[in-house]
Tab-separated table of C-alpha atoms and ligand atoms in Angstrom:
chain	number	residue	atom	x	y	z
A	1	MET	CA	73.638	50.055	46.780
A	2	LYS	CA	74.629	47.096	44.633
A	3	LYS	CA	73.366	44.486	47.081
A	4	LEU	CA	69.723	43.603	46.684
A	5	LEU	CA	67.484	44.399	49.690
A	6	PRO	CA	70.095	46.132	51.865
A	7	THR	CA	68.971	46.103	55.487
A	8	SER	CA	69.145	48.952	57.997
A	9	THR	CA	67.392	50.254	61.113
A	10	SER	CA	65.531	53.501	61.774
A	11	GLY	CA	68.578	54.544	63.747
A	12	SER	CA	68.394	54.109	67.487
A	13	LEU	CA	69.337	50.948	69.352
A	14	PRO	CA	69.235	50.272	73.108
A	15	LYS	CA	72.090	51.643	75.168
A	16	PRO	CA	74.138	49.479	77.550
A	17	SER	CA	72.874	49.674	81.144
A	18	TRP	CA	76.169	51.158	82.373
A	19	LEU	CA	75.621	54.162	80.097
A	20	ALA	CA	71.934	54.967	80.585
A	21	GLN	CA	68.830	53.604	82.264
A	22	PRO	CA	67.561	50.833	79.935
A	23	GLU	CA	64.125	50.745	78.298
A	24	THR	CA	63.507	54.457	78.897
A	25	LEU	CA	63.110	57.378	76.526
A	26	TRP	CA	65.067	60.496	77.563
A	27	SER	CA	67.019	58.198	79.855
A	28	PRO	CA	69.491	60.050	82.105
A	29	TRP	CA	73.188	59.298	81.604
A	30	LYS	CA	74.914	57.247	84.279
A	31	LEU	CA	78.394	58.667	83.620
A	32	GLN	CA	79.803	62.186	83.694
A	33	ASP	CA	82.349	64.384	81.951
A	34	GLY	CA	85.243	62.509	80.316
A	35	GLU	CA	83.848	59.140	81.360
A	36	LEU	CA	80.604	59.971	79.614
A	37	VAL	CA	82.405	60.932	76.404
A	38	ASP	CA	84.368	57.671	76.430
A	39	GLY	CA	81.340	55.642	77.464
A	40	LYS	CA	79.263	56.923	74.534
A	41	ARG	CA	82.031	55.992	72.093
A	42	ASP	CA	82.390	52.520	73.606
A	43	ALA	CA	78.645	52.043	73.305
A	44	LEU	CA	78.752	53.191	69.678
A	45	ARG	CA	81.378	50.543	68.940
A	46	LEU	CA	79.381	47.827	70.654
A	47	CYS	CA	76.225	48.632	68.806
A	48	LEU	CA	78.054	48.786	65.486
A	49	ASP	CA	79.394	45.337	66.328
A	50	ASP	CA	75.864	44.075	67.054
A	51	GLN	CA	74.681	45.363	63.681
A	52	LEU	CA	77.593	43.827	61.801
A	53	ARG	CA	77.211	40.478	63.540
A	54	ALA	CA	73.535	40.456	62.652
A	55	GLY	CA	74.446	41.139	59.020
A	56	ILE	CA	72.860	44.597	58.803
A	57	ASP	CA	74.096	46.201	55.584
A	58	ILE	CA	73.641	49.947	56.138
A	59	VAL	CA	74.805	50.621	59.675
A	60	SER	CA	74.231	53.507	62.073
A	61	ASP	CA	75.647	54.836	65.331
A	62	GLY	CA	72.598	53.413	67.119
A	63	GLU	CA	72.127	56.995	68.360
A	64	GLN	CA	74.278	56.065	71.345
A	65	THR	CA	75.480	59.623	71.925
A	66	ARG	CA	72.005	61.143	72.129
A	67	GLN	CA	69.376	61.012	74.809
A	68	HIS	CA	66.574	61.656	72.361
A	69	PHE	CA	66.301	61.807	68.583
A	70	VAL	CA	65.046	65.417	68.628
A	71	THR	CA	66.085	67.157	71.821
A	72	THR	CA	69.762	66.211	71.760
A	73	PHE	CA	70.230	67.991	68.436
A	74	ILE	CA	68.387	71.044	69.727
A	75	GLU	CA	70.508	71.138	72.908
A	76	HIS	CA	73.478	72.120	70.766
A	77	LEU	CA	71.777	75.157	69.249
A	78	ASP	CA	71.607	78.767	70.350
A	79	GLY	CA	68.240	80.298	71.091
A	80	VAL	CA	66.736	77.383	73.015
A	81	ASP	CA	66.569	77.433	76.800
A	82	PHE	CA	66.569	73.951	78.327
A	83	GLU	CA	65.981	75.297	81.839
A	84	LYS	CA	62.821	77.053	80.761
A	85	ARG	CA	60.566	74.086	80.244
A	86	GLU	CA	56.917	74.077	79.276
A	87	ILE	CA	54.419	71.262	79.122
A	88	VAL	CA	53.056	71.031	75.602
A	89	LYS	CA	51.049	68.483	73.716
A	90	ILE	CA	53.353	66.873	71.169
A	91	ARG	CA	52.230	65.103	67.963
A	92	ASN	CA	48.792	66.355	68.997
A	93	ARG	CA	48.501	63.459	71.438
A	94	TYR	CA	50.707	63.386	74.525
A	95	GLU	CA	52.049	65.915	76.969
A	96	ALA	CA	55.773	66.332	77.386
A	97	SER	CA	58.007	68.778	79.198
A	98	VAL	CA	59.949	70.513	76.456
A	99	PRO	CA	62.507	73.336	76.206
A	100	SER	CA	61.597	76.839	75.021
A	101	VAL	CA	62.750	78.872	72.052
A	102	VAL	CA	63.747	82.200	73.575
A	103	GLY	CA	65.791	83.872	70.816
A	104	ASP	CA	67.080	83.431	67.268
A	105	VAL	CA	68.092	79.818	66.696
A	106	ALA	CA	71.590	79.154	65.336
A	107	ARG	CA	74.223	76.418	65.176
A	108	GLN	CA	77.643	77.639	66.307
A	109	LYS	CA	79.369	74.303	65.854
A	110	PRO	CA	78.733	70.851	64.435
A	111	VAL	CA	76.536	68.542	66.523
A	112	PHE	CA	77.164	64.966	65.352
A	113	VAL	CA	80.001	65.399	62.871
A	114	ASP	CA	82.733	64.019	65.159
A	115	ASP	CA	80.580	61.000	65.986
A	116	ALA	CA	80.019	60.411	62.280
A	117	LYS	CA	83.758	60.596	61.580
A	118	PHE	CA	84.313	58.100	64.385
A	119	LEU	CA	81.757	55.681	62.932
A	120	ARG	CA	83.182	56.178	59.430
A	121	GLN	CA	86.649	55.086	60.485
A	122	LEU	CA	85.276	51.967	62.191
A	123	THR	CA	83.596	50.460	59.146
A	124	ASP	CA	83.564	50.333	55.358
A	125	GLN	CA	79.866	49.444	55.268
A	126	PRO	CA	77.518	52.187	54.041
A	127	ILE	CA	76.416	54.386	56.931
A	128	LYS	CA	73.172	56.176	57.533
A	129	TRP	CA	72.882	59.142	59.884
A	130	ALA	CA	69.582	60.278	61.385
A	131	LEU	CA	68.710	63.898	62.120
A	132	PRO	CA	65.374	65.230	63.304
A	133	GLY	CA	63.230	66.788	60.590
A	134	PRO	CA	62.243	70.478	60.834
A	135	MET	CA	58.559	69.844	61.521
A	136	THR	CA	59.215	67.263	64.225
A	137	MET	CA	61.723	69.659	65.826
A	138	ILE	CA	59.231	72.482	66.160
A	139	ASP	CA	56.663	70.019	67.476
A	140	THR	CA	58.978	69.019	70.336
A	141	LEU	CA	59.466	72.581	71.607
A	142	TYR	CA	57.658	75.525	73.087
A	143	ASP	CA	58.182	78.574	70.859
A	144	GLY	CA	57.909	81.869	72.689
A	145	HIS	CA	60.043	83.751	70.145
A	146	TYR	CA	59.116	83.257	66.481
A	147	LYS	CA	55.506	82.406	67.319
A	148	SER	CA	55.181	80.811	63.912
A	149	ARG	CA	55.646	77.073	63.336
A	150	GLU	CA	56.481	77.648	59.695
A	151	LYS	CA	59.082	80.338	60.332
A	152	LEU	CA	60.818	78.292	63.002
A	153	ALA	CA	60.763	75.169	60.810
A	154	TRP	CA	62.442	77.144	58.043
A	155	LYS	CA	65.198	78.306	60.432
A	156	PHE	CA	65.744	74.736	61.567
A	157	ALA	CA	65.877	73.565	57.947
A	158	GLU	CA	68.762	75.980	57.317
A	159	ILE	CA	70.585	74.695	60.387
A	160	LEU	CA	69.962	71.051	59.433
A	161	ASN	CA	71.326	71.758	55.974
A	162	GLN	CA	74.612	73.021	57.487
A	163	GLU	CA	74.895	69.901	59.653
A	164	ALA	CA	73.939	67.580	56.769
A	165	LYS	CA	76.599	69.037	54.489
A	166	GLU	CA	79.252	68.388	57.116
A	167	LEU	CA	77.965	64.864	57.726
A	168	GLU	CA	78.196	64.230	53.997
A	169	ALA	CA	81.782	65.503	54.002
A	170	ALA	CA	82.515	63.139	56.912
A	171	GLY	CA	81.572	60.232	54.654
A	172	VAL	CA	77.939	59.546	55.567
A	173	ASP	CA	76.190	57.727	52.696
A	174	ILE	CA	72.553	58.363	53.613
A	175	ILE	CA	71.204	61.239	55.706
A	176	GLN	CA	67.796	60.526	57.173
A	177	PHE	CA	65.395	63.105	58.545
A	178	ASP	CA	62.966	61.797	61.148
A	179	GLU	CA	59.508	63.240	60.591
A	180	PRO	CA	56.934	61.319	62.642
A	181	ALA	CA	55.040	64.638	62.777
A	182	PHE	CA	54.293	64.120	59.051
A	183	ASN	CA	51.743	61.503	60.127
A	184	VAL	CA	49.779	64.036	62.135
A	185	PHE	CA	49.761	67.515	60.605
A	186	PHE	CA	48.819	66.791	57.009
A	187	ASP	CA	47.848	70.301	55.960
A	188	GLU	CA	51.071	71.748	57.304
A	189	VAL	CA	53.088	68.960	55.668
A	190	ASN	CA	51.599	69.845	52.294
A	191	ASP	CA	51.766	73.602	52.840
A	192	TRP	CA	55.351	73.900	54.055
A	193	GLY	CA	56.597	70.681	55.752
A	194	ILE	CA	57.926	69.013	52.615
A	195	ALA	CA	59.323	72.327	51.357
A	196	ALA	CA	61.208	72.770	54.644
A	197	LEU	CA	62.592	69.251	54.294
A	198	GLU	CA	63.744	70.041	50.769
A	199	LYS	CA	65.527	73.082	52.156
A	200	ALA	CA	67.313	70.775	54.622
A	201	VAL	CA	68.626	68.546	51.789
A	202	GLU	CA	69.493	71.382	49.395
A	203	GLY	CA	72.802	70.845	47.621
A	204	LEU	CA	73.488	67.401	49.117
A	205	LYS	CA	75.036	64.795	46.866
A	206	CYS	CA	74.643	61.845	49.225
A	207	GLU	CA	71.333	60.016	49.412
A	208	THR	CA	68.571	61.452	51.560
A	209	ALA	CA	65.728	59.757	53.410
A	210	VAL	CA	62.668	60.768	55.382
A	211	HIS	CA	61.444	58.462	58.151
A	212	ILE	CA	57.708	58.630	58.874
A	213	CYS	CA	56.286	56.270	61.459
A	214	TYR	CA	53.635	55.887	64.150
A	215	GLY	CA	56.215	56.382	66.882
A	216	TYR	CA	58.187	54.373	69.389
A	217	GLY	CA	56.496	51.443	71.085
A	218	ILE	CA	55.503	53.564	74.086
A	219	LYS	CA	52.028	53.604	75.637
A	220	ALA	CA	51.032	57.056	74.307
A	221	ASN	CA	51.570	55.741	70.798
A	222	THR	CA	50.070	52.288	71.164
A	223	ASP	CA	46.964	53.891	72.735
A	224	TRP	CA	46.760	56.337	69.827
A	225	LYS	CA	47.028	53.533	67.288
A	226	LYS	CA	44.020	51.848	68.902
A	227	THR	CA	41.945	54.891	67.917
A	228	LEU	CA	42.967	54.906	64.277
A	229	GLY	CA	40.511	52.284	63.080
A	230	SER	CA	41.005	49.292	60.862
A	231	GLU	CA	42.852	51.050	58.050
A	232	TRP	CA	45.565	53.619	58.648
A	233	ARG	CA	45.548	55.896	55.622
A	234	GLN	CA	47.603	58.803	57.031
A	235	TYR	CA	50.374	58.256	54.488
A	236	GLU	CA	47.890	58.774	51.668
A	237	GLU	CA	47.557	62.458	52.583
A	238	ILE	CA	51.195	63.278	52.046
A	239	PHE	CA	52.544	60.684	49.585
A	240	PRO	CA	51.512	62.495	46.387
A	241	LYS	CA	53.570	65.551	47.334
A	242	LEU	CA	56.410	63.462	48.737
A	243	GLN	CA	56.574	61.533	45.479
A	244	LYS	CA	57.400	64.769	43.684
A	245	SER	CA	59.916	65.902	46.295
A	246	ALA	CA	63.710	65.863	46.145
A	247	ILE	CA	63.980	63.165	48.848
A	248	ASP	CA	65.418	59.853	47.563
A	249	ILE	CA	64.170	57.371	50.146
A	250	VAL	CA	60.978	57.110	52.218
A	251	SER	CA	61.141	55.032	55.415
A	252	LEU	CA	57.813	53.616	56.589
A	253	GLU	CA	56.126	51.573	59.292
A	254	CYS	CA	54.697	48.374	57.795
A	255	GLN	CA	55.094	45.356	60.118
A	256	ASN	CA	51.913	44.669	62.150
A	257	SER	CA	50.608	48.023	61.038
A	258	ARG	CA	47.213	48.661	59.540
A	259	VAL	CA	48.647	50.768	56.744
A	260	PRO	CA	47.316	49.330	53.479
A	261	MET	CA	50.441	48.275	51.621
A	262	GLU	CA	49.087	49.542	48.295
A	263	LEU	CA	49.548	53.143	49.503
A	264	ILE	CA	53.213	52.659	48.641
A	265	GLU	CA	52.157	52.803	45.009
A	266	LEU	CA	51.689	56.553	45.544
A	267	ILE	CA	55.448	57.030	45.956
A	268	ARG	CA	56.407	54.898	42.958
A	269	GLY	CA	59.929	55.814	41.862
A	270	LYS	CA	61.225	56.455	45.388
A	271	LYS	CA	63.335	53.951	47.255
A	272	VAL	CA	61.344	52.617	50.190
A	273	MET	CA	62.662	51.539	53.566
A	274	VAL	CA	59.999	49.029	54.501
A	275	GLY	CA	59.543	48.604	58.247
A	276	ALA	CA	59.496	44.834	58.656
A	277	ILE	CA	60.186	44.842	62.410
A	278	ASP	CA	57.540	45.952	64.909
A	279	VAL	CA	59.147	47.992	67.696
A	280	ALA	CA	55.992	48.030	69.839
A	281	THR	CA	56.298	44.396	70.923
A	282	HIS	CA	59.010	42.365	72.591
A	283	THR	CA	58.051	39.389	70.464
A	284	ILE	CA	60.797	38.750	67.971
A	285	GLU	CA	59.550	38.305	64.422
A	286	THR	CA	60.359	35.048	62.704
A	287	PRO	CA	62.412	35.411	59.520
A	288	GLU	CA	59.353	34.168	57.627
A	289	GLN	CA	57.178	36.980	59.064
A	290	VAL	CA	59.758	39.521	57.948
A	291	ALA	CA	59.911	37.864	54.523
A	292	GLU	CA	56.125	37.970	54.192
A	293	THR	CA	56.029	41.741	54.802
A	294	LEU	CA	58.796	42.277	52.265
A	295	ARG	CA	57.006	40.118	49.691
A	296	LYS	CA	53.843	42.191	50.120
A	297	ALA	CA	55.827	45.391	49.679
A	298	LEU	CA	57.415	43.992	46.522
A	299	GLN	CA	54.018	44.228	44.840
A	300	PHE	CA	54.390	48.007	44.995
A	301	VAL	CA	58.159	48.672	45.046
A	302	ASP	CA	60.697	47.493	42.493
A	303	ALA	CA	63.125	45.040	44.070
A	304	ASP	CA	66.107	47.319	43.491
A	305	LYS	CA	64.343	50.060	45.464
A	306	LEU	CA	63.292	48.026	48.492
A	307	TYR	CA	65.329	48.500	51.669
A	308	PRO	CA	64.212	46.290	54.595
A	309	CYS	CA	64.188	48.252	57.842
A	310	THR	CA	62.565	48.552	61.288
A	311	ASN	CA	59.249	50.355	61.901
A	312	CYS	CA	60.931	52.881	64.195
A	313	GLY	CA	63.829	53.198	66.611
A	314	MET	CA	64.579	50.356	69.035
A	315	THR	CA	66.029	52.471	71.840
A	316	PRO	CA	63.224	51.674	74.348
A	317	LEU	CA	63.561	47.887	73.884
A	318	PRO	CA	65.639	45.475	75.981
A	319	ARG	CA	68.961	44.845	74.266
A	320	HIS	CA	68.457	41.122	73.738
A	321	VAL	CA	65.119	41.827	72.066
A	322	ALA	CA	66.654	44.428	69.748
A	323	ASN	CA	69.464	42.057	68.839
A	324	GLY	CA	66.965	39.282	68.143
A	325	LYS	CA	65.058	41.662	65.894
A	326	LEU	CA	68.228	42.649	64.011
A	327	ASN	CA	68.911	38.960	63.343
A	328	ALA	CA	65.321	38.387	62.227
A	329	LEU	CA	65.492	41.342	59.840
A	330	SER	CA	68.644	40.036	58.296
A	331	ALA	CA	67.398	36.455	58.014
A	332	GLY	CA	64.048	37.557	56.576
A	333	ALA	CA	65.727	39.739	53.954
A	334	ASN	CA	67.968	36.796	53.064
A	335	ILE	CA	64.970	34.596	52.353
A	336	VAL	CA	63.479	37.110	49.920
A	337	ARG	CA	66.856	37.929	48.371
A	338	ARG	CA	67.316	34.248	47.564
A	339	GLU	CA	63.843	34.073	46.062
A	340	LEU	CA	64.520	37.094	43.864
A	341	LEU	CA	67.866	35.784	42.695
A	342	ALA	CA	66.353	32.371	41.868
A	343	LYS	CA	63.856	33.967	39.478
B	401	LIG	N1	65.934	57.878	64.263
B	401	LIG	C1	64.950	57.741	65.316
B	401	LIG	C2	65.148	56.407	65.986
B	401	LIG	O1	65.486	55.476	65.315
B	401	LIG	C3	63.576	57.842	64.760
B	401	LIG	C4	62.536	58.079	65.792
B	401	LIG	S1	60.982	58.473	65.107
B	401	LIG	C5	59.939	58.454	66.494
B	401	LIG	O2	64.971	56.285	67.162
């Protein structure tokens, strides 16, 4: 990116209320068949328009065609039975009804490639595409087949690599893997999680990112955060290994978070998507609050490597709140950009 401090989001944005129940994760669709296909595309165009109007530099599809950042991808794969649901504890903290792995997992056809082509022809801005990361995928499933988290993660990494290569060919500039599970299972991350992620990006020429956050602004997560004490040092466990990894960009939660900013020093050399928008509150940040977070991050990231972003996805927020937050992100980045250019 030539522009200093290019802004983006973690990926998801609220859906229009005619497409899906607002402010709900795993929200059921309100349309069917052909109408649903058209409705998703219309929503994608609207949310691209919102991003462009707000001045967001690296745009996304707002994840308008998926119900959930992990399960929608999995729905398109062989070997997973969505009828056979089990209640499991995900991210080691909350129970969810998830599908079961019942046979060898495989991808017969592309999942998001047509959507990416559609977005590509709508804009010349750089585009970022989010996919679930292998560890977060296995942590959102019941596995009655491989019976090994590592083995299944490796299979998913191979599948993600096929999808990522086709997304790259469709003109995606940055492919992001969402790995909130990296903030929970540190030993596994260091043993095989980062290696699986590297498998997923193998051979890609476009830029690659990993998004690691403390989750959507839902109660299970905000309750969990209350138990984490005054300093959140989870990132410290995995940054040294991530710093040496093949991933280009690390996307982090920073706004209103208790993560000590200096931890970013541990990934020196990587580009950092700094979460400057809190997705766990409906209060819209002022541009100055966004600017302040970015200034703090600049102590530990070179200006040409700092990418202002949101803490996590905004899909569970009311639309007007998400739009306000997009504007705040843009305005806050502008303040700091001007300061940097005046130096
Ligand atoms: N790309 C996803 C989103 O923006 C990341 C979710 S991580 C809990 O919604």
